[in-house]
Short mmCIF file of C-alpha atoms in Angstrom, two decimals:
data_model
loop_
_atom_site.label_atom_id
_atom_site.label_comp_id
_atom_site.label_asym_id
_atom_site.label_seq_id
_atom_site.Cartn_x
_atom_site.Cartn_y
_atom_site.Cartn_z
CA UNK A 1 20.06 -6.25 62.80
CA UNK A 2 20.25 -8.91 60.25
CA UNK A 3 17.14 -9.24 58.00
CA UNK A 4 15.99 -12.93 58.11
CA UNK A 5 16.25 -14.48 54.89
CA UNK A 6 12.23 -15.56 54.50
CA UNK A 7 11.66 -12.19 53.24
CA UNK A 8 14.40 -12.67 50.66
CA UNK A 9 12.60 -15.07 49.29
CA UNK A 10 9.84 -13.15 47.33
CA UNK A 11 12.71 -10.73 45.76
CA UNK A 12 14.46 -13.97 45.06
CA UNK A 13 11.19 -15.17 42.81
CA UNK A 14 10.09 -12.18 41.12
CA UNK A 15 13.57 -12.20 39.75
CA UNK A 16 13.61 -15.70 38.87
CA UNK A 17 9.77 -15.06 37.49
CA UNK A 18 11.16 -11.96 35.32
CA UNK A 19 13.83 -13.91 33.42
CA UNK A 20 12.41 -14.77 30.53
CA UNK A 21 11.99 -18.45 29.99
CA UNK A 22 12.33 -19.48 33.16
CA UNK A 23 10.12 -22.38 34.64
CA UNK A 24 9.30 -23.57 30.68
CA UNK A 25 12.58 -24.85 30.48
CA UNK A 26 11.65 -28.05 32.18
CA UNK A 27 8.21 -28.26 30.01
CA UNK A 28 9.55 -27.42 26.70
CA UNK A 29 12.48 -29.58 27.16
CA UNK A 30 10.00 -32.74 28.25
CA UNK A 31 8.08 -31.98 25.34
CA UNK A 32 10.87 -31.77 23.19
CA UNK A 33 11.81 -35.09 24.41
CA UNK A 34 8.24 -36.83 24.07
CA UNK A 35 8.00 -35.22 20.45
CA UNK A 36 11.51 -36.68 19.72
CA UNK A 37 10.61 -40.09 21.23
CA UNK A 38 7.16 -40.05 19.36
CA UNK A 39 8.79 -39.52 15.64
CA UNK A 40 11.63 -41.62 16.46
CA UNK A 41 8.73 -44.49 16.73
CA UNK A 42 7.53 -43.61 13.66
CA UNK A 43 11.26 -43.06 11.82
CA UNK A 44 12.30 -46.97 12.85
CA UNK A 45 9.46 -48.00 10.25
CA UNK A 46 10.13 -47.58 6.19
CA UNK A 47 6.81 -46.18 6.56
CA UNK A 48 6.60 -42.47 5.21
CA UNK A 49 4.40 -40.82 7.29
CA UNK A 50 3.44 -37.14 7.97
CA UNK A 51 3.96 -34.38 10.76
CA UNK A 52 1.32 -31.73 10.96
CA UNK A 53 2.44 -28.70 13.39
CA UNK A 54 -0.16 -26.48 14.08
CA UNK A 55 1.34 -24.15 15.80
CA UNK A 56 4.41 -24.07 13.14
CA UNK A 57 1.83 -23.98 10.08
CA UNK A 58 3.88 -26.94 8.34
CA UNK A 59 3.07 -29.83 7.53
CA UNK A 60 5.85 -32.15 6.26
CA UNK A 61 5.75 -35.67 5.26
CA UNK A 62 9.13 -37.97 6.41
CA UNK A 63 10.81 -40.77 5.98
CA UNK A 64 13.53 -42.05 8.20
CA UNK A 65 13.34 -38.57 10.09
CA UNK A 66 13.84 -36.72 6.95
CA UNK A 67 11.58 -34.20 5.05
CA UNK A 68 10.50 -35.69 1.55
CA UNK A 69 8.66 -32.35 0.97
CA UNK A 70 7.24 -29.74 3.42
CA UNK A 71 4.02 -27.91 2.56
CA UNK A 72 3.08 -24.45 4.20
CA UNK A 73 -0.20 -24.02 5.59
CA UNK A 74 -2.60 -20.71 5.12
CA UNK A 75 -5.13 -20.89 7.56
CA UNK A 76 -5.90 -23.50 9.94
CA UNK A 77 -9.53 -23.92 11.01
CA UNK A 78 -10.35 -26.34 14.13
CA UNK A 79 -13.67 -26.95 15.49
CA UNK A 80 -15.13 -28.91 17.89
CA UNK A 81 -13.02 -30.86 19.84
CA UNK A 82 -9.29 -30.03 19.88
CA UNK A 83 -6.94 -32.81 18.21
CA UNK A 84 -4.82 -34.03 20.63
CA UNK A 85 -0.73 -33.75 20.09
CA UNK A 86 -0.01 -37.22 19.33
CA UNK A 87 0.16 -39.93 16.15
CA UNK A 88 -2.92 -40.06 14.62
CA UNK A 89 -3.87 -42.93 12.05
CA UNK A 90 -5.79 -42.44 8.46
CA UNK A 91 -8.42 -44.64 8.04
CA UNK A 92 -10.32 -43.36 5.03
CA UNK A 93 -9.50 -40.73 2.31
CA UNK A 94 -12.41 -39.23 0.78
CA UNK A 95 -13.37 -36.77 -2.45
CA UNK A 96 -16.10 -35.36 -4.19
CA UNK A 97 -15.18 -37.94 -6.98
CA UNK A 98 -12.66 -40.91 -7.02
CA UNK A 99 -9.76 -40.04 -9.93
CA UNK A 100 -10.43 -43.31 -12.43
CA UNK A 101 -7.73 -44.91 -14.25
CA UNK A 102 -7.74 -45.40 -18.04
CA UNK A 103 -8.13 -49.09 -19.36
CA UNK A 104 -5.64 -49.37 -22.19
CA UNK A 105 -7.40 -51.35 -24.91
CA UNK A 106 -4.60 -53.69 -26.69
CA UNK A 107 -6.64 -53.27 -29.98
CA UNK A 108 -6.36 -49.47 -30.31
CA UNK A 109 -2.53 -49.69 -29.68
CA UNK A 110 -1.93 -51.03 -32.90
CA UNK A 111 -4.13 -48.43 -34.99
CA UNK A 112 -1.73 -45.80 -33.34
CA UNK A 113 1.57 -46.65 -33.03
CA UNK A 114 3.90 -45.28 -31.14
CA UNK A 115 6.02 -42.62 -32.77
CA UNK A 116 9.35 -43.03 -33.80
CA UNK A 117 12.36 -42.24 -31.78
CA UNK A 118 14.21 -40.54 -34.20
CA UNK A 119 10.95 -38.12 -34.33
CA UNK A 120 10.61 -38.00 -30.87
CA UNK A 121 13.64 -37.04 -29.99
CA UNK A 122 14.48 -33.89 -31.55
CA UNK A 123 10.61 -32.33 -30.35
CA UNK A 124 10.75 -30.88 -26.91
CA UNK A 125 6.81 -29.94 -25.79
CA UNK A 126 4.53 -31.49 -24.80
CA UNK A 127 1.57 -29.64 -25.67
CA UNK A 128 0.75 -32.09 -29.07
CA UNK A 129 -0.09 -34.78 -26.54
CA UNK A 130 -3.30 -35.73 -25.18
CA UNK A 131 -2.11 -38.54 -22.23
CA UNK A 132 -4.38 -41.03 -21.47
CA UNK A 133 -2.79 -41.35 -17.52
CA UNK A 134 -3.70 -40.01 -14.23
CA UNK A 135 -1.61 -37.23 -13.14
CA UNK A 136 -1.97 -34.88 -10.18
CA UNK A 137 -4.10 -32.05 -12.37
CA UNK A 138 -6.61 -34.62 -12.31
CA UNK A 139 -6.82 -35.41 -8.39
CA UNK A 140 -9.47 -33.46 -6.41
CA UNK A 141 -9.27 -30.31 -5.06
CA UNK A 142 -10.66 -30.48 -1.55
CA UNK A 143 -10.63 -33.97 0.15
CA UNK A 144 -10.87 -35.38 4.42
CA UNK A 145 -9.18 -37.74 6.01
CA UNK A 146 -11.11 -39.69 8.77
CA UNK A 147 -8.28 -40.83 11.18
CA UNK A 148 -8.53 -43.47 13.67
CA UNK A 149 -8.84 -40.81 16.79
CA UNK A 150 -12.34 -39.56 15.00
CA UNK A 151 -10.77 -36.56 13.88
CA UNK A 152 -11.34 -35.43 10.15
CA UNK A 153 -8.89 -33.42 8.32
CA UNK A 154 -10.27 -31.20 5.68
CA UNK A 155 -7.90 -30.30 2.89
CA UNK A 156 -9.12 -27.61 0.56
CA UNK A 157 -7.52 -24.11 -1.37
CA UNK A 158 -7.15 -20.95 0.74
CA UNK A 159 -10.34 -18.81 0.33
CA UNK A 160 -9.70 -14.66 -0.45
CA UNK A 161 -11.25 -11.99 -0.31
CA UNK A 162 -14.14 -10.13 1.64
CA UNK A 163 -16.50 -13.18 1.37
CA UNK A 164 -13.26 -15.29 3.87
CA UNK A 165 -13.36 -12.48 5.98
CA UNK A 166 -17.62 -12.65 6.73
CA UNK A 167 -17.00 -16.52 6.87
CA UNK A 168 -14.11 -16.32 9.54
CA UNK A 169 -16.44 -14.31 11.45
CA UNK A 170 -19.31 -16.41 10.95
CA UNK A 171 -17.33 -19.36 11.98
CA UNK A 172 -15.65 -17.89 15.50
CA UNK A 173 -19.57 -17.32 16.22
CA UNK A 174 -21.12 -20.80 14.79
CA UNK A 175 -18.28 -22.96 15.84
CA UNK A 176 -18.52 -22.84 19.63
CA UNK A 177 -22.69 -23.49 18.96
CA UNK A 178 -22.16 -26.65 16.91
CA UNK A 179 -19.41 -28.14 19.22
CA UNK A 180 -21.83 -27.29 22.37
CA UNK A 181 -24.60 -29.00 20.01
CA UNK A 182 -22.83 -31.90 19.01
CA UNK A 183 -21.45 -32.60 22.89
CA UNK A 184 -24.95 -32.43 23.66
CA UNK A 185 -26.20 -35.13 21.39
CA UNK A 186 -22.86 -36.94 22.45
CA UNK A 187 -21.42 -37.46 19.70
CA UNK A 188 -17.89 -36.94 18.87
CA UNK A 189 -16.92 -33.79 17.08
CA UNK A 190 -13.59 -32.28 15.21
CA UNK A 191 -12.62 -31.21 12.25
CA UNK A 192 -9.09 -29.81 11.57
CA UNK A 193 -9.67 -27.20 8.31
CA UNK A 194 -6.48 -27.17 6.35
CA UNK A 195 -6.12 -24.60 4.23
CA UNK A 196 -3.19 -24.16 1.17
CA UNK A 197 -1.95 -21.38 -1.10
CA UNK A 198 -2.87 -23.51 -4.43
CA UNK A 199 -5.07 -26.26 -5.66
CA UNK A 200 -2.30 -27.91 -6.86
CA UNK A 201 -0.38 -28.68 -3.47
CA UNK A 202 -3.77 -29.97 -2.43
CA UNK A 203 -4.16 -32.54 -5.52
CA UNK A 204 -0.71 -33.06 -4.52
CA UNK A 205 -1.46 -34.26 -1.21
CA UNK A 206 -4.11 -36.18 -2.39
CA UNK A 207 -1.80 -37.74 -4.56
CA UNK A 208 0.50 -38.81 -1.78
CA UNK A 209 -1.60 -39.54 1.16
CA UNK A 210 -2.91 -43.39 1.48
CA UNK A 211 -4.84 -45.07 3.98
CA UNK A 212 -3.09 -46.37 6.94
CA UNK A 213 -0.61 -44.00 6.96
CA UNK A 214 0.18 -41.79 10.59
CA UNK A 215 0.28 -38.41 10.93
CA UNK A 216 1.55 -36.85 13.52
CA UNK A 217 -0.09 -34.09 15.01
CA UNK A 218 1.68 -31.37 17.47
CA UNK A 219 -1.03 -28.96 18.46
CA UNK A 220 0.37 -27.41 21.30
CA UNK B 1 -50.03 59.31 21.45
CA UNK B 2 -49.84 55.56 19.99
CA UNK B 3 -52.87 54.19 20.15
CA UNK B 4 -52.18 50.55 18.45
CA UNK B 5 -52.69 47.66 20.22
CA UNK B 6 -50.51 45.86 22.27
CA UNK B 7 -49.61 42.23 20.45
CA UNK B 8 -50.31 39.57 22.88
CA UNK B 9 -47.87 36.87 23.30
CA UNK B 10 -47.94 33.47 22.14
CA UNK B 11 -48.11 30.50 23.62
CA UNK B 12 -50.04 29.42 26.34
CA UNK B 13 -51.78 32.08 28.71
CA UNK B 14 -50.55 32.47 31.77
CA UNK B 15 -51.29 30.19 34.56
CA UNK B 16 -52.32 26.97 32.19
CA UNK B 17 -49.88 24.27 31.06
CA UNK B 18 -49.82 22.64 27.51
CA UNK B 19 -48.68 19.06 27.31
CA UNK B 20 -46.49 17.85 24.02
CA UNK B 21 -48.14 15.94 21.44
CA UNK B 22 -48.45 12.30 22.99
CA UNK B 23 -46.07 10.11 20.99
CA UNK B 24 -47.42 6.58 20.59
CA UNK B 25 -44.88 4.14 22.65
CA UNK B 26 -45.72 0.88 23.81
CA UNK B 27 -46.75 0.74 27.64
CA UNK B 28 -43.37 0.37 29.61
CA UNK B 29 -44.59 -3.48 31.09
CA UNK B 30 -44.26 -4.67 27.33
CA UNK B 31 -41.49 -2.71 27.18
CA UNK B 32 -39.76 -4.15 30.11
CA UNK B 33 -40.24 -7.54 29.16
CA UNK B 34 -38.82 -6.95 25.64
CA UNK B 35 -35.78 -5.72 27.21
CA UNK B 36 -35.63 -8.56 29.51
CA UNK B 37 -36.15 -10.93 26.93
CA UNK B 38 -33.64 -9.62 24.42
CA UNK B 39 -31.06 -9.51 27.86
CA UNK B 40 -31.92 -13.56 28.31
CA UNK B 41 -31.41 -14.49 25.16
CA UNK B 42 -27.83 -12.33 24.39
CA UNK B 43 -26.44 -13.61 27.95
CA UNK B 44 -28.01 -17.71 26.86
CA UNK B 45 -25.81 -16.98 23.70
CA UNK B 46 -23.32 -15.82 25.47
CA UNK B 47 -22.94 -18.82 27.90
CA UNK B 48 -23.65 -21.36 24.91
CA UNK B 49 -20.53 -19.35 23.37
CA UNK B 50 -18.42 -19.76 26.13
CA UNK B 51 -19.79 -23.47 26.77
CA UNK B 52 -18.83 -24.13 23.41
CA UNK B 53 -15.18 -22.44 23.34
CA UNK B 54 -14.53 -24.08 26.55
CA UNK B 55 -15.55 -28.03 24.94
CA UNK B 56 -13.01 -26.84 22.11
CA UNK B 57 -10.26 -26.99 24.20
CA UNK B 58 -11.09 -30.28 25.19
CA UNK B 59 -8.70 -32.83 22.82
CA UNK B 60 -9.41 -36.32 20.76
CA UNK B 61 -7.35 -38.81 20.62
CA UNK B 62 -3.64 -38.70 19.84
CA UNK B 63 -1.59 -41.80 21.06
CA UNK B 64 0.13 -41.48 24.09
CA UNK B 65 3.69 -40.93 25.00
CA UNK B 66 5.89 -43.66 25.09
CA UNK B 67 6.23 -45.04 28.22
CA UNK B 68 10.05 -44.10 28.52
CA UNK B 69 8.55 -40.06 28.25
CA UNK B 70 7.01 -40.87 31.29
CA UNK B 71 10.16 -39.14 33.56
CA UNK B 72 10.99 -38.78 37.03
CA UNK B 73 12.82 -35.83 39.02
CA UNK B 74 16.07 -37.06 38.51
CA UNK B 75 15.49 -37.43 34.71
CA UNK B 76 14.41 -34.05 34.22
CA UNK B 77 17.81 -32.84 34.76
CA UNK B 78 18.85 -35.09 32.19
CA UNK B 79 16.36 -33.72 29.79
CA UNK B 80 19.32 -32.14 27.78
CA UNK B 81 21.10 -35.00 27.49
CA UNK B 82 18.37 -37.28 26.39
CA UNK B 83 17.19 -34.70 23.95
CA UNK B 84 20.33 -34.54 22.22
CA UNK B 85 20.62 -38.33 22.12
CA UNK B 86 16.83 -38.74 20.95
CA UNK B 87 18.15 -36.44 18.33
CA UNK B 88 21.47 -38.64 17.59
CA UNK B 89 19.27 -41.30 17.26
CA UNK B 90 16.81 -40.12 14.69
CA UNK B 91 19.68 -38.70 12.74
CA UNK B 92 21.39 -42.08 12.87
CA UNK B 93 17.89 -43.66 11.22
CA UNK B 94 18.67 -40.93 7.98
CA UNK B 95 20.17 -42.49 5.02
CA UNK B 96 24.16 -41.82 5.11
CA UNK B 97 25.81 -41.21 1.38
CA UNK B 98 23.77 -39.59 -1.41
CA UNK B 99 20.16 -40.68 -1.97
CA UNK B 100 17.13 -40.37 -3.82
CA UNK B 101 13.37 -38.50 -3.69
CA UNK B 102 11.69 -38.83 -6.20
CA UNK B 103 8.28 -37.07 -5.95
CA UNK B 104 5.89 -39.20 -8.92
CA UNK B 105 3.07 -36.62 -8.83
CA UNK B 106 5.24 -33.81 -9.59
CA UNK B 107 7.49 -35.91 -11.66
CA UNK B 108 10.60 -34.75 -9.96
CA UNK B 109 13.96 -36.26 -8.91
CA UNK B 110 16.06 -34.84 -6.03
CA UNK B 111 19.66 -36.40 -5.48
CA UNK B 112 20.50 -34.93 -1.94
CA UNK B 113 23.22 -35.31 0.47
CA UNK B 114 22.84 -34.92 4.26
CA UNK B 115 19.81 -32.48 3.89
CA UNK B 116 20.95 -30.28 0.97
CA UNK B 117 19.64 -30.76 -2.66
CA UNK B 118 22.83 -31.64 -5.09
CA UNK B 119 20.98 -32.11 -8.14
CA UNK B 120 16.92 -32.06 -9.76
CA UNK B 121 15.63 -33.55 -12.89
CA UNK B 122 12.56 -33.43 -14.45
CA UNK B 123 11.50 -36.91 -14.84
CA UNK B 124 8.45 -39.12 -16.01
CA UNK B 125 6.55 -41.64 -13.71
CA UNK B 126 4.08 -44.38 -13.97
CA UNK B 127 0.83 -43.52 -16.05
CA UNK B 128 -0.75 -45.11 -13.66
CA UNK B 129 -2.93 -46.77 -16.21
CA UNK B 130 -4.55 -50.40 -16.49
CA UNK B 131 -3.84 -52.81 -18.96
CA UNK B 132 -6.11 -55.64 -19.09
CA UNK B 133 -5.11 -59.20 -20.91
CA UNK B 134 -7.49 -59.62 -23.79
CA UNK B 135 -8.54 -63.11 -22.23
CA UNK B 136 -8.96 -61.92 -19.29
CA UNK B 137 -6.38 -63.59 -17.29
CA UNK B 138 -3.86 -60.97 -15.96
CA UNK B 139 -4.07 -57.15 -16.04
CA UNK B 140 -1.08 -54.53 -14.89
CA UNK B 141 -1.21 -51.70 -13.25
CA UNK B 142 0.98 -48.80 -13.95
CA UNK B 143 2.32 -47.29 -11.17
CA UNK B 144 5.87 -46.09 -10.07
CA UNK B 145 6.06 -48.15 -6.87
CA UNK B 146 6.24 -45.93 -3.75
CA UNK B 147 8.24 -46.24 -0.69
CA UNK B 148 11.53 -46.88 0.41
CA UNK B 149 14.03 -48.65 -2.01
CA UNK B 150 17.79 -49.00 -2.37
CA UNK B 151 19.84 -49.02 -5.49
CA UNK B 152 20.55 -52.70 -6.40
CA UNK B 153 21.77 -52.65 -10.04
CA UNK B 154 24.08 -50.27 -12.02
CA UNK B 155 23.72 -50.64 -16.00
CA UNK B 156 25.55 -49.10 -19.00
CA UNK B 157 24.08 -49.35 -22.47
CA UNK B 158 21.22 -51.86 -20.67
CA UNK B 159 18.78 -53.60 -23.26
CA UNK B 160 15.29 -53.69 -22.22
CA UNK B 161 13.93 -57.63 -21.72
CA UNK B 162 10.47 -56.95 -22.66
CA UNK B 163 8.10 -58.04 -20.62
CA UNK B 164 4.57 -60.34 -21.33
CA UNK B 165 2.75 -56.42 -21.17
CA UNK B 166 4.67 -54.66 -23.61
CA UNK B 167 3.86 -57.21 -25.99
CA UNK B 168 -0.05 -57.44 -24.80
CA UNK B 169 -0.05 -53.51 -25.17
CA UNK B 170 0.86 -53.76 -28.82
CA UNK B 171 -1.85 -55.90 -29.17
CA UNK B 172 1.10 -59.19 -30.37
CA UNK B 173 1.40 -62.41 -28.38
CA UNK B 174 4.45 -62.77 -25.60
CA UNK B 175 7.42 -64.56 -27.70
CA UNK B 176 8.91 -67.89 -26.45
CA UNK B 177 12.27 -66.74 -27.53
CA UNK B 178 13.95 -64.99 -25.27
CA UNK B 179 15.92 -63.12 -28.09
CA UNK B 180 13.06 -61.23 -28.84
CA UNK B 181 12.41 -60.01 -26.12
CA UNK B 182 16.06 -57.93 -26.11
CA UNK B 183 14.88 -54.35 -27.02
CA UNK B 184 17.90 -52.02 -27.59
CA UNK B 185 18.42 -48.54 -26.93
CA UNK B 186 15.33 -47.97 -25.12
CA UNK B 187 16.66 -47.05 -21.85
CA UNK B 188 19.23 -44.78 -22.64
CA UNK B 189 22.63 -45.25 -21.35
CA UNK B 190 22.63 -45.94 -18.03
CA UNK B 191 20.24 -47.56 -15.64
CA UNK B 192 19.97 -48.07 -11.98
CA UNK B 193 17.60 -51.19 -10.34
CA UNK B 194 15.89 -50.76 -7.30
CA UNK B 195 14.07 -54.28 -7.69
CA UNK B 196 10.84 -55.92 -9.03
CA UNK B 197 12.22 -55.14 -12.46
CA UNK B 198 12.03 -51.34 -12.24
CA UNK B 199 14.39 -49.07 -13.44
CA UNK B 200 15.68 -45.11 -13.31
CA UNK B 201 16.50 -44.96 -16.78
CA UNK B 202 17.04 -42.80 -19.81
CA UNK B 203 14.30 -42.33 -22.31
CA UNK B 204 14.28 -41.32 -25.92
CA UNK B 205 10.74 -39.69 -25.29
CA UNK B 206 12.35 -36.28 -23.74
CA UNK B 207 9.59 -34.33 -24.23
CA UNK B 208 7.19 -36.85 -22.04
CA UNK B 209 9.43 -35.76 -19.40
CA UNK B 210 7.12 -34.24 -16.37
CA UNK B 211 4.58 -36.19 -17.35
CA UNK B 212 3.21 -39.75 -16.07
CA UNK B 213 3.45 -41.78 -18.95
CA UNK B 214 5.06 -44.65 -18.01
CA UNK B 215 4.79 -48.16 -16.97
CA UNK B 216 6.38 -47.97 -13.46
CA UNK B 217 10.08 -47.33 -14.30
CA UNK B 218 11.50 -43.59 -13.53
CA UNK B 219 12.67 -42.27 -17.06
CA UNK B 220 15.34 -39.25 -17.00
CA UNK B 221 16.93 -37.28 -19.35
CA UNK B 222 20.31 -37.99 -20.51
CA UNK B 223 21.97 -35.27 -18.93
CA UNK B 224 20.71 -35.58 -15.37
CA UNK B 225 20.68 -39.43 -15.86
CA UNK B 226 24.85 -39.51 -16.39
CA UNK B 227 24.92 -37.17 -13.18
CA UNK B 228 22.79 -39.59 -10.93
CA UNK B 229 24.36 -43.11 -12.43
CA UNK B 230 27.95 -41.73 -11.42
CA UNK B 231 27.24 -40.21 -8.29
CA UNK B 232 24.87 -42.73 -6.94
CA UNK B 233 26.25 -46.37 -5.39
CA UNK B 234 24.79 -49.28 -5.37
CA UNK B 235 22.89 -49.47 -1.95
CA UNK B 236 22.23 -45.52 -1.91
CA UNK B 237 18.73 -45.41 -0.64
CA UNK B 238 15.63 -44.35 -2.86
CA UNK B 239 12.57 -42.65 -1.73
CA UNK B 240 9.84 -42.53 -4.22
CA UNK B 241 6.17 -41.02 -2.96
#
């Protein structure tokens, strides 16, 4: 007797269920598709702008769909409420302190004048100089971003040591309080915690970012 | 015979009971309601936990999809296909030829080609200093502009046409002849325009180079400078941030 083919069905799906990948193919491909669609909107504008992936630990900023410079990220702290995958505007950059540009005073110019080029050119360091300009050694070491979503970024050094380990504890316990806290009083709450290998490839950042510039953020 | 006397156990005698030594412990209602107490407030911080972890799943803005992303059945099965011409499409947006990064932090120049990295030079960027005029009237700013730019200009030998700042900055008045204003040999031997009057040019300052000392223009050394100028065309695409 011929086993009816209802009960083949099952067999059929574990199978299916076992191969690996199945089933995401339609969801990663859509994704890939929306994420593809999203930067292309962002690529048709001269406009540099940035792509944080979470997930990845990269952040990159773009232009025209190609990387300028690609920074990778240590650890990644988020808290309170998740940001969502999607372009995400920067409305204000702050510090600690505001880098301040010299004033060049015409007067002093001519009491020292500028050296020679026949001096200049055979010397090679640059150690005898004391520049009055802003470079990036000068930018801040830790700054946010307040985007337009109400999510702040926090850029700041990687922390070592035991004292990061205590605080990553402390945090997976605090973290859940303050978001429950914060919905409570209804107000909005998240903070993305960026975290980098060196102080100088945050000053760097702070260096590049502006104000009204997108980022786009894939957090899934 | 032995007469000694038999030694007597210790320890209680038989048939009565000694009790231990009372140790002092609180009476078990107060102990109960410690317990209980201590349970109520681990399982509240408990729930407040998992309140919490469950809200941080919850997202914040993020724009939404484009409405095209927005598919049907019958374009899921053409997800492949639209992937790959999403993908043609964003590559088609990417400058074609050589072009030019220029980072003005790090002070340093990339040539690239179609993703790889063909040639990097230490260069010198705006000082990002202000000048001010000593009446008052106009100041300048010294930045290396940032953005996207294209090649417009290809120079050999150029002369420099000082402008009204380089002449405030020595503390002299602007000429009114044009003639001099013609500074020669400044800029090294080549230079490439990318408008507004700035320049990637050479520099007789070499050791400055890596650091931001200049007034806006991109100064190179000679070596890298001749590389650049011959590979670059006019119209190659410069990216300065």
């Amino acid at each position: 007797m011929r086993r009816p083919n209802i009960l083949r069905l099952p067999i059929v799906g574990f199978v299916l269920f076992t191969i690996p990948g199945f089933g995401q193919n339609t969801s990663v491909g859509l994704q890939d598709v929306r994420r593809l669609e999203t930067e292309l909107s962002l690529a048709r504008s001269p406009a540099f702008y940035f792509i944080l992936n979470i997930k990845a630990r990269t952040l990159e900023l773009k232009a025209r769909g190609i990387v300028l410079r690609g920074w990778p990220l240590g650890d990644i702290r988020q808290s309170g409420l998740r940001a969502a995958e999607g372009i995400h505007s920067i409305e204000k950059k702050a510090a600690p302190f505001v880098p301040t540009r010299s004033k060049i005073i015409p007067e002093k110019a001519d009491e020292e004048p500028p050296a020679k080029p026949e001096e200049t050119k055979k010397a090679t360091s640059t150690d005898a100089y004391d520049l009055q300009a802003l470079e990036v050694q000068d930018m801040p070491e830790r700054f946010s971003l307040a985007l337009d979503s109400g999510l702040t970024i926090q850029f700041r050094p990687q922390k070592r040591g035991v004292s990061s380990i205590f605080g990553r504890a402390g945090r997976a316990l605090y973290l859940p309080l303050i978001t429950l806290f914060m919905t409570l009083k209804k107000k909005r709450f998240s903070t993305l915690e960026l975290q980098f290998a060196d102080k100088i490839e945050v000053q760097a950042l702070y260096w590049i970012i502006s104000e009204g510039q997108n980022i786009f953020i894939i957090n899934n | 015979m032995n007469d000694e006397m038999p030694i007597a156990p210790r320890g209680p005698e038989p048939g009565t009971f000694q009790a231990p030594a009372p140790t002092p412990r609180p009476p078990s209602r107060i102990r109960n309601r410690i317990f209980i107490g201590a349970a109520v407030l681990v399982a509240l911080f408990l729930i407040a936990e998992t309140a919490g972890i469950i809200l941080m799943r919850r997202t914040i803005g993020g724009s939404k999809p484009p409405a095209s992303a927005v598919l049907s059945d019958k374009d899921i099965a053409r997800l492949p296909a639209k992937k790959k011409e999403l993908e043609r499409k964003l590559s088609g947006l990417a400058p074609r030829g050589l072009f030019i990064v220029i980072d003005s932090g790090l002070n340093i120049l990339t040539m690239r080609k179609s993703g790889k990295i063909l040639q990097t030079a230490v260069v010198s960027c705006g000082s990002g200093d202000i000048l001010q005029e000593p009446n008052g009237k106009r100041s300048w700013v010294f930045d290396t502009p940032r953005g996207e730019f294209s090649v417009n200009s290809k120079l050999v030998d150029p002369d420099w046409i000082k402008p009204d700042w380089a002449f405030i900055e020595e503390g002299e008045a602007p000429p009114k002849n044009f003639n001099d204003r013609v500074d020669t040999g400044m800029l090294g031997d080549y230079a490439l325009g990318f408008g507004n009057g700035y320049f990637i040019h050479g520099t007789l300052y070499t050791r400055l180079l890596g650091r931001n000392v200049t007034h806006g223009c991109i100064r190179v050394g000679d070596k890298d400078l001749e590389t650049v100028y011959k590979a670059v065309p006019i119209g190659a695409k410069i990216y300065i941030f």
